[in-house]
PDB file of C-alpha atoms and ligand atoms in Angstrom:
ATOM      1  CA  MET A   1     143.090  81.489 101.049  1.00  0.00           C
ATOM      2  CA  GLU A   2     145.021  84.761 100.917  1.00  0.00           C
ATOM      3  CA  ASP A   3     146.833  83.968 104.174  1.00  0.00           C
ATOM      4  CA  LYS A   4     148.909  81.408 102.238  1.00  0.00           C
ATOM      5  CA  ALA A   5     149.869  83.988  99.625  1.00  0.00           C
ATOM      6  CA  PHE A   6     153.479  84.822  98.904  1.00  0.00           C
ATOM      7  CA  SER A   7     155.004  87.387  96.593  1.00  0.00           C
ATOM      8  CA  ILE A   8     157.410  87.079  93.697  1.00  0.00           C
ATOM      9  CA  SER A   9     159.274  90.008  92.170  1.00  0.00           C
ATOM     10  CA  LEU A  10     160.785  90.760  88.835  1.00  0.00           C
ATOM     11  CA  ALA A  11     164.516  89.969  89.143  1.00  0.00           C
ATOM     12  CA  LYS A  12     165.676  93.105  87.328  1.00  0.00           C
ATOM     13  CA  ASN A  13     163.234  95.444  89.048  1.00  0.00           C
ATOM     14  CA  PRO A  14     162.086  94.179  92.482  1.00  0.00           C
ATOM     15  CA  VAL A  15     159.659  97.125  92.830  1.00  0.00           C
ATOM     16  CA  ILE A  16     157.457  95.083  90.500  1.00  0.00           C
ATOM     17  CA  SER A  17     156.061  92.260  92.580  1.00  0.00           C
ATOM     18  CA  VAL A  18     152.887  90.203  92.472  1.00  0.00           C
ATOM     19  CA  ASN A  19     151.069  87.967  94.934  1.00  0.00           C
ATOM     20  CA  VAL A  20     150.794  84.257  94.277  1.00  0.00           C
ATOM     21  CA  ILE A  21     147.928  82.502  96.047  1.00  0.00           C
ATOM     22  CA  PRO A  22     148.189  78.710  96.336  1.00  0.00           C
ATOM     23  CA  GLY A  23     144.954  76.731  96.075  1.00  0.00           C
ATOM     24  CA  HIS A  24     142.783  74.850  93.609  1.00  0.00           C
ATOM     25  CA  PHE A  25     141.582  77.147  90.859  1.00  0.00           C
ATOM     26  CA  THR A  26     139.493  76.773  87.747  1.00  0.00           C
ATOM     27  CA  THR A  27     139.234  78.905  84.631  1.00  0.00           C
ATOM     28  CA  ASN A  28     136.637  78.046  82.001  1.00  0.00           C
ATOM     29  CA  ASN A  29     138.894  75.348  80.543  1.00  0.00           C
ATOM     30  CA  ALA A  30     141.736  74.497  82.945  1.00  0.00           C
ATOM     31  CA  HIS A  31     142.621  73.927  86.607  1.00  0.00           C
ATOM     32  CA  SER A  32     145.714  75.197  88.395  1.00  0.00           C
ATOM     33  CA  ASN A  33     147.352  75.055  91.817  1.00  0.00           C
ATOM     34  CA  ASN A  34     148.300  78.743  91.987  1.00  0.00           C
ATOM     35  CA  TYR A  35     146.740  82.074  91.162  1.00  0.00           C
ATOM     36  CA  LEU A  36     148.891  85.043  90.194  1.00  0.00           C
ATOM     37  CA  ASP A  37     147.228  88.273  91.275  1.00  0.00           C
ATOM     38  CA  VAL A  38     148.270  91.095  88.930  1.00  0.00           C
ATOM     39  CA  SER A  39     145.557  93.552  90.049  1.00  0.00           C
ATOM     40  CA  GLY A  40     148.067  95.611  92.081  1.00  0.00           C
ATOM     41  CA  LEU A  41     150.187  96.233  89.000  1.00  0.00           C
ATOM     42  CA  LYS A  42     147.159  97.551  87.124  1.00  0.00           C
ATOM     43  CA  SER A  43     145.942  99.892  89.881  1.00  0.00           C
ATOM     44  CA  ASN A  44     149.065 101.189  91.653  1.00  0.00           C
ATOM     45  CA  THR A  45     150.146 104.158  89.549  1.00  0.00           C
ATOM     46  CA  ALA A  46     153.684 104.260  90.964  1.00  0.00           C
ATOM     47  CA  VAL A  47     154.287 100.613  90.077  1.00  0.00           C
ATOM     48  CA  ALA A  48     152.379 100.844  86.784  1.00  0.00           C
ATOM     49  CA  ARG A  49     154.983 103.334  85.563  1.00  0.00           C
ATOM     50  CA  ASP A  50     157.796 100.846  86.258  1.00  0.00           C
ATOM     51  CA  VAL A  51     155.760  98.100  84.615  1.00  0.00           C
ATOM     52  CA  ALA A  52     155.326 100.250  81.497  1.00  0.00           C
ATOM     53  CA  ARG A  53     159.064 100.909  81.386  1.00  0.00           C
ATOM     54  CA  GLU A  54     159.759  97.154  81.347  1.00  0.00           C
ATOM     55  CA  LEU A  55     157.014  96.419  78.799  1.00  0.00           C
ATOM     56  CA  ALA A  56     158.346  99.114  76.453  1.00  0.00           C
ATOM     57  CA  ILE A  57     161.815  97.564  76.107  1.00  0.00           C
ATOM     58  CA  PRO A  58     161.106  95.079  73.246  1.00  0.00           C
ATOM     59  CA  TYR A  59     159.568  97.840  71.098  1.00  0.00           C
ATOM     60  CA  LEU A  60     161.461 100.993  71.988  1.00  0.00           C
ATOM     61  CA  SER A  61     163.998 101.137  69.173  1.00  0.00           C
ATOM     62  CA  SER A  62     162.339  98.925  66.582  1.00  0.00           C
ATOM     63  CA  THR A  63     158.546  99.001  66.493  1.00  0.00           C
ATOM     64  CA  LEU A  64     156.241 101.652  65.134  1.00  0.00           C
ATOM     65  CA  VAL A  65     153.167 101.949  67.367  1.00  0.00           C
ATOM     66  CA  ASP A  66     150.181 104.178  66.586  1.00  0.00           C
ATOM     67  CA  THR A  67     147.716 102.762  69.069  1.00  0.00           C
ATOM     68  CA  ILE A  68     147.791 100.685  72.239  1.00  0.00           C
ATOM     69  CA  VAL A  69     144.703  98.506  72.599  1.00  0.00           C
ATOM     70  CA  CYS A  70     144.060  97.649  76.251  1.00  0.00           C
ATOM     71  CA  MET A  71     142.156  94.584  77.410  1.00  0.00           C
ATOM     72  CA  GLU A  72     141.377  93.514  80.985  1.00  0.00           C
ATOM     73  CA  LYS A  73     141.660  96.960  82.614  1.00  0.00           C
ATOM     74  CA  MET A  74     145.174  97.740  81.401  1.00  0.00           C
ATOM     75  CA  GLU A  75     144.477 101.417  80.645  1.00  0.00           C
ATOM     76  CA  VAL A  76     146.656 102.873  83.432  1.00  0.00           C
ATOM     77  CA  ILE A  77     149.664 100.860  82.305  1.00  0.00           C
ATOM     78  CA  GLY A  78     148.702 101.561  78.681  1.00  0.00           C
ATOM     79  CA  ALA A  79     148.917 105.324  79.235  1.00  0.00           C
ATOM     80  CA  TYR A  80     152.361 105.043  80.820  1.00  0.00           C
ATOM     81  CA  LEU A  81     153.448 102.683  78.043  1.00  0.00           C
ATOM     82  CA  ALA A  82     152.419 105.266  75.435  1.00  0.00           C
ATOM     83  CA  GLN A  83     154.536 107.831  77.285  1.00  0.00           C
ATOM     84  CA  GLU A  84     157.535 105.458  77.377  1.00  0.00           C
ATOM     85  CA  LEU A  85     157.284 104.602  73.682  1.00  0.00           C
ATOM     86  CA  ALA A  86     157.040 108.256  72.657  1.00  0.00           C
ATOM     87  CA  GLN A  87     159.865 109.489  74.921  1.00  0.00           C
ATOM     88  CA  ASP A  88     162.660 111.711  73.597  1.00  0.00           C
ATOM     89  CA  GLY A  89     165.621 109.871  72.143  1.00  0.00           C
ATOM     90  CA  THR A  90     167.362 109.489  68.812  1.00  0.00           C
ATOM     91  CA  SER A  91     167.039 105.690  68.893  1.00  0.00           C
ATOM     92  CA  VAL A  92     163.405 105.796  70.008  1.00  0.00           C
ATOM     93  CA  MET A  93     161.189 104.669  67.135  1.00  0.00           C
ATOM     94  CA  ASN A  94     158.081 106.626  68.189  1.00  0.00           C
ATOM     95  CA  SER A  95     159.870 109.623  69.715  1.00  0.00           C
ATOM     96  CA  GLY A  96     157.547 112.626  69.875  1.00  0.00           C
ATOM     97  CA  ASP A  97     154.612 110.771  68.288  1.00  0.00           C
ATOM     98  CA  VAL A  98     151.077 110.793  69.589  1.00  0.00           C
ATOM     99  CA  ILE A  99     150.089 107.269  70.631  1.00  0.00           C
ATOM    100  CA  TYR A 100     146.419 106.571  71.291  1.00  0.00           C
ATOM    101  CA  VAL A 101     145.169 104.257  74.030  1.00  0.00           C
ATOM    102  CA  VAL A 102     141.816 102.602  73.377  1.00  0.00           C
ATOM    103  CA  SER A 103     139.832  99.658  74.747  1.00  0.00           C
ATOM    104  CA  PRO A 104     137.372  97.416  72.933  1.00  0.00           C
ATOM    105  CA  ILE A 105     133.948  96.925  74.488  1.00  0.00           C
ATOM    106  CA  ASN A 106     131.535  93.996  74.571  1.00  0.00           C
ATOM    107  CA  ASN A 107     128.451  94.686  72.440  1.00  0.00           C
ATOM    108  CA  THR A 108     124.987  93.397  73.313  1.00  0.00           C
ATOM    109  CA  TYR A 109     125.772  90.102  71.532  1.00  0.00           C
ATOM    110  CA  GLY A 110     128.925  89.561  73.611  1.00  0.00           C
ATOM    111  CA  ASN A 111     131.259  90.359  70.705  1.00  0.00           C
ATOM    112  CA  LEU A 112     134.314  92.513  71.185  1.00  0.00           C
ATOM    113  CA  VAL A 113     133.909  95.748  69.204  1.00  0.00           C
ATOM    114  CA  PHE A 114     135.354  99.246  68.991  1.00  0.00           C
ATOM    115  CA  PRO A 115     133.033 102.229  69.226  1.00  0.00           C
ATOM    116  CA  ASP A 116     132.771 104.104  65.909  1.00  0.00           C
ATOM    117  CA  SER A 117     134.641 107.027  67.418  1.00  0.00           C
ATOM    118  CA  ALA A 118     137.732 104.833  67.966  1.00  0.00           C
ATOM    119  CA  ILE A 119     137.890 103.078  64.572  1.00  0.00           C
ATOM    120  CA  LYS A 120     140.113 105.814  63.114  1.00  0.00           C
ATOM    121  CA  TRP A 121     142.818 104.818  65.628  1.00  0.00           C
ATOM    122  CA  ILE A 122     142.588 101.118  64.650  1.00  0.00           C
ATOM    123  CA  SER A 123     142.016 100.833  60.903  1.00  0.00           C
ATOM    124  CA  GLY A 124     145.338 100.689  59.036  1.00  0.00           C
ATOM    125  CA  LYS A 125     147.253 101.528  62.235  1.00  0.00           C
ATOM    126  CA  ASN A 126     150.117  99.725  63.981  1.00  0.00           C
ATOM    127  CA  ILE A 127     148.608  98.218  67.096  1.00  0.00           C
ATOM    128  CA  LEU A 128     150.239  97.076  70.301  1.00  0.00           C
ATOM    129  CA  LEU A 129     147.860  94.786  72.171  1.00  0.00           C
ATOM    130  CA  LEU A 130     148.159  94.998  75.942  1.00  0.00           C
ATOM    131  CA  ILE A 131     146.433  92.325  78.036  1.00  0.00           C
ATOM    132  CA  ALA A 132     146.691  91.436  81.736  1.00  0.00           C
ATOM    133  CA  THR A 133     146.912  87.645  81.700  1.00  0.00           C
ATOM    134  CA  VAL A 134     147.171  84.981  79.013  1.00  0.00           C
ATOM    135  CA  SER A 135     146.195  81.631  80.533  1.00  0.00           C
ATOM    136  CA  SER A 136     144.210  79.827  77.860  1.00  0.00           C
ATOM    137  CA  GLY A 137     144.785  82.322  75.058  1.00  0.00           C
ATOM    138  CA  ARG A 138     141.057  82.599  74.457  1.00  0.00           C
ATOM    139  CA  ALA A 139     140.634  86.265  75.468  1.00  0.00           C
ATOM    140  CA  LEU A 140     143.812  87.167  73.605  1.00  0.00           C
ATOM    141  CA  ASN A 141     142.516  85.530  70.421  1.00  0.00           C
ATOM    142  CA  CYS A 142     139.266  87.504  70.702  1.00  0.00           C
ATOM    143  CA  GLY A 143     141.341  90.683  70.933  1.00  0.00           C
ATOM    144  CA  ILE A 144     143.467  89.757  67.903  1.00  0.00           C
ATOM    145  CA  GLU A 145     140.352  88.875  65.873  1.00  0.00           C
ATOM    146  CA  CYS A 146     138.773  92.172  66.821  1.00  0.00           C
ATOM    147  CA  ILE A 147     141.866  94.166  65.735  1.00  0.00           C
ATOM    148  CA  ASN A 148     142.004  92.221  62.441  1.00  0.00           C
ATOM    149  CA  TYR A 149     138.298  92.789  61.844  1.00  0.00           C
ATOM    150  CA  TYR A 150     138.791  96.570  62.026  1.00  0.00           C
ATOM    151  CA  GLY A 151     141.852  96.435  59.757  1.00  0.00           C
ATOM    152  CA  GLY A 152     144.475  97.090  62.426  1.00  0.00           C
ATOM    153  CA  LYS A 153     148.038  95.801  61.951  1.00  0.00           C
ATOM    154  CA  LEU A 154     149.250  93.854  64.983  1.00  0.00           C
ATOM    155  CA  ALA A 155     152.710  95.210  65.865  1.00  0.00           C
ATOM    156  CA  GLY A 156     153.140  93.421  69.188  1.00  0.00           C
ATOM    157  CA  ILE A 157     151.490  91.737  72.165  1.00  0.00           C
ATOM    158  CA  SER A 158     152.429  92.361  75.790  1.00  0.00           C
ATOM    159  CA  ALA A 159     151.034  90.760  78.923  1.00  0.00           C
ATOM    160  CA  LEU A 160     151.652  90.929  82.649  1.00  0.00           C
ATOM    161  CA  TYR A 161     151.421  87.153  82.883  1.00  0.00           C
ATOM    162  CA  LEU A 162     151.729  84.333  80.379  1.00  0.00           C
ATOM    163  CA  ALA A 163     151.088  80.661  81.175  1.00  0.00           C
ATOM    164  CA  SER A 164     153.861  78.633  79.557  1.00  0.00           C
ATOM    165  CA  ASN A 165     151.432  76.149  77.968  1.00  0.00           C
ATOM    166  CA  VAL A 166     149.961  78.796  75.650  1.00  0.00           C
ATOM    167  CA  LYS A 167     150.779  78.243  71.988  1.00  0.00           C
ATOM    168  CA  GLN A 168     152.151  81.509  70.633  1.00  0.00           C
ATOM    169  CA  GLU A 169     151.182  82.139  67.038  1.00  0.00           C
ATOM    170  CA  ASP A 170     152.271  85.738  67.517  1.00  0.00           C
ATOM    171  CA  LYS A 171     155.151  86.457  69.892  1.00  0.00           C
ATOM    172  CA  ILE A 172     153.936  87.546  73.312  1.00  0.00           C
ATOM    173  CA  HIS A 173     156.153  89.660  75.585  1.00  0.00           C
ATOM    174  CA  PRO A 174     155.223  88.864  79.201  1.00  0.00           C
ATOM    175  CA  LEU A 175     156.427  90.395  82.464  1.00  0.00           C
ATOM    176  CA  PHE A 176     155.938  87.158  84.411  1.00  0.00           C
ATOM    177  CA  THR A 177     155.380  83.601  83.209  1.00  0.00           C
ATOM    178  CA  SER A 178     154.174  80.495  85.029  1.00  0.00           C
ATOM    179  CA  GLU A 179     157.838  79.440  85.174  1.00  0.00           C
ATOM    180  CA  ASP A 180     158.411  82.250  87.688  1.00  0.00           C
ATOM    181  CA  ILE A 181     155.980  80.559  90.105  1.00  0.00           C
ATOM    182  CA  PRO A 182     157.622  77.747  92.065  1.00  0.00           C
ATOM    183  CA  GLY A 183     155.672  74.481  91.731  1.00  0.00           C
ATOM    184  CA  TYR A 184     153.081  75.954  89.362  1.00  0.00           C
ATOM    185  CA  LYS A 185     150.905  73.357  87.641  1.00  0.00           C
ATOM    186  CA  LEU A 186     148.170  73.793  85.060  1.00  0.00           C
ATOM    187  CA  TYR A 187     145.858  70.910  84.169  1.00  0.00           C
ATOM    188  CA  ASN A 188     143.331  70.380  81.429  1.00  0.00           C
ATOM    189  CA  THR A 189     139.890  69.982  82.961  1.00  0.00           C
ATOM    190  CA  GLY A 190     139.412  66.261  83.592  1.00  0.00           C
ATOM    191  CA  GLU A 191     143.140  65.623  84.102  1.00  0.00           C
ATOM    192  CA  CYS A 192     143.580  67.686  87.264  1.00  0.00           C
ATOM    193  CA  GLU A 193     145.646  65.958  89.977  1.00  0.00           C
ATOM    194  CA  LEU A 194     143.930  67.981  92.704  1.00  0.00           C
ATOM    195  CA  CYS A 195     140.479  66.889  91.523  1.00  0.00           C
ATOM    196  CA  LYS A 196     141.694  63.270  91.372  1.00  0.00           C
ATOM    197  CA  ALA A 197     142.911  63.602  94.972  1.00  0.00           C
ATOM    198  CA  GLY A 198     139.447  64.828  95.996  1.00  0.00           C
ATOM    199  CA  VAL A 199     140.560  68.405  96.767  1.00  0.00           C
ATOM    200  CA  LYS A 200     137.637  70.839  96.537  1.00  0.00           C
ATOM    201  CA  LEU A 201     137.885  73.839  94.224  1.00  0.00           C
ATOM    202  CA  ASP A 202     138.766  77.078  96.025  1.00  0.00           C
ATOM    203  CA  ALA A 203     137.946  79.694  93.428  1.00  0.00           C
ATOM    204  CA  LEU A 204     136.939  80.557  89.919  1.00  0.00           C
ATOM    205  CA  ILE A 205     139.394  82.677  87.922  1.00  0.00           C
ATOM    206  CA  SER A 206     138.323  85.246  85.360  1.00  0.00           C
ATOM    207  CA  SER A 207     139.982  88.266  83.805  1.00  0.00           C
ATOM    208  CA  GLU A 208     138.532  90.356  86.635  1.00  0.00           C
ATOM    209  CA  GLY A 209     140.199  88.299  89.386  1.00  0.00           C
ATOM    210  CA  TYR A 210     139.069  85.325  91.412  1.00  0.00           C
ATOM    211  CA  THR A 211     135.792  84.423  93.120  1.00  0.00           C
ATOM    212  CA  GLU A 212     135.921  82.042  96.073  1.00  0.00           C
ATOM    213  CA  LEU A 213     133.587  79.047  95.819  1.00  0.00           C
ATOM    214  CA  ASN A 214     133.604  77.711  99.399  1.00  0.00           C
ATOM    215  CA  ARG A 215     132.537  80.728 101.434  1.00  0.00           C
TER     216      ARG A 215
HETATM  217 ZN1   ZN B   1     141.026  70.432  89.645  1.00  0.00          ZN
END
């Protein structure tokens, strides 16, 4: 599957590039013909710094941020983003501030919660929510609900990847969207053209990555 992969880069900063793997993929509620692999951006510290610089732009001069909440293993980028947002500069809103980076956890009932020790950085604070991919919006909504539950004020949402079919109730600032992927198609389960053509599923997509089904 990966031998068919190709890469796309961010036009204004080609250092930031991601692999696109063509195939027949399923999430828990949709099928698609491409998978965008953002794992490199999350793990490569040299690139993560550039990513953070790009993600900071919409907030730098205008948005007060106390805490960055990271979902889907975005902590490395989150730390660099905190550094970017708090950089020196007269027009920098959070210049010199301490910005906390925290991640919610799944409790034994599968609910997203913050440990008691982190609640002081959420309750009444301005929160920037940082998530890897927004495909169905389901994980993102869980994150927003969790922040609301603890009394956090959502100041912004940033993602590495946003599928263009997602309804945005709150504005999402993505690095890449499905429109950056040539020929990208997303289907509701049951309406998938690949399924109709009898093409077998290649892999299951989750927030952790993909798992091949036909090994
Ligand atoms: Zn399908």
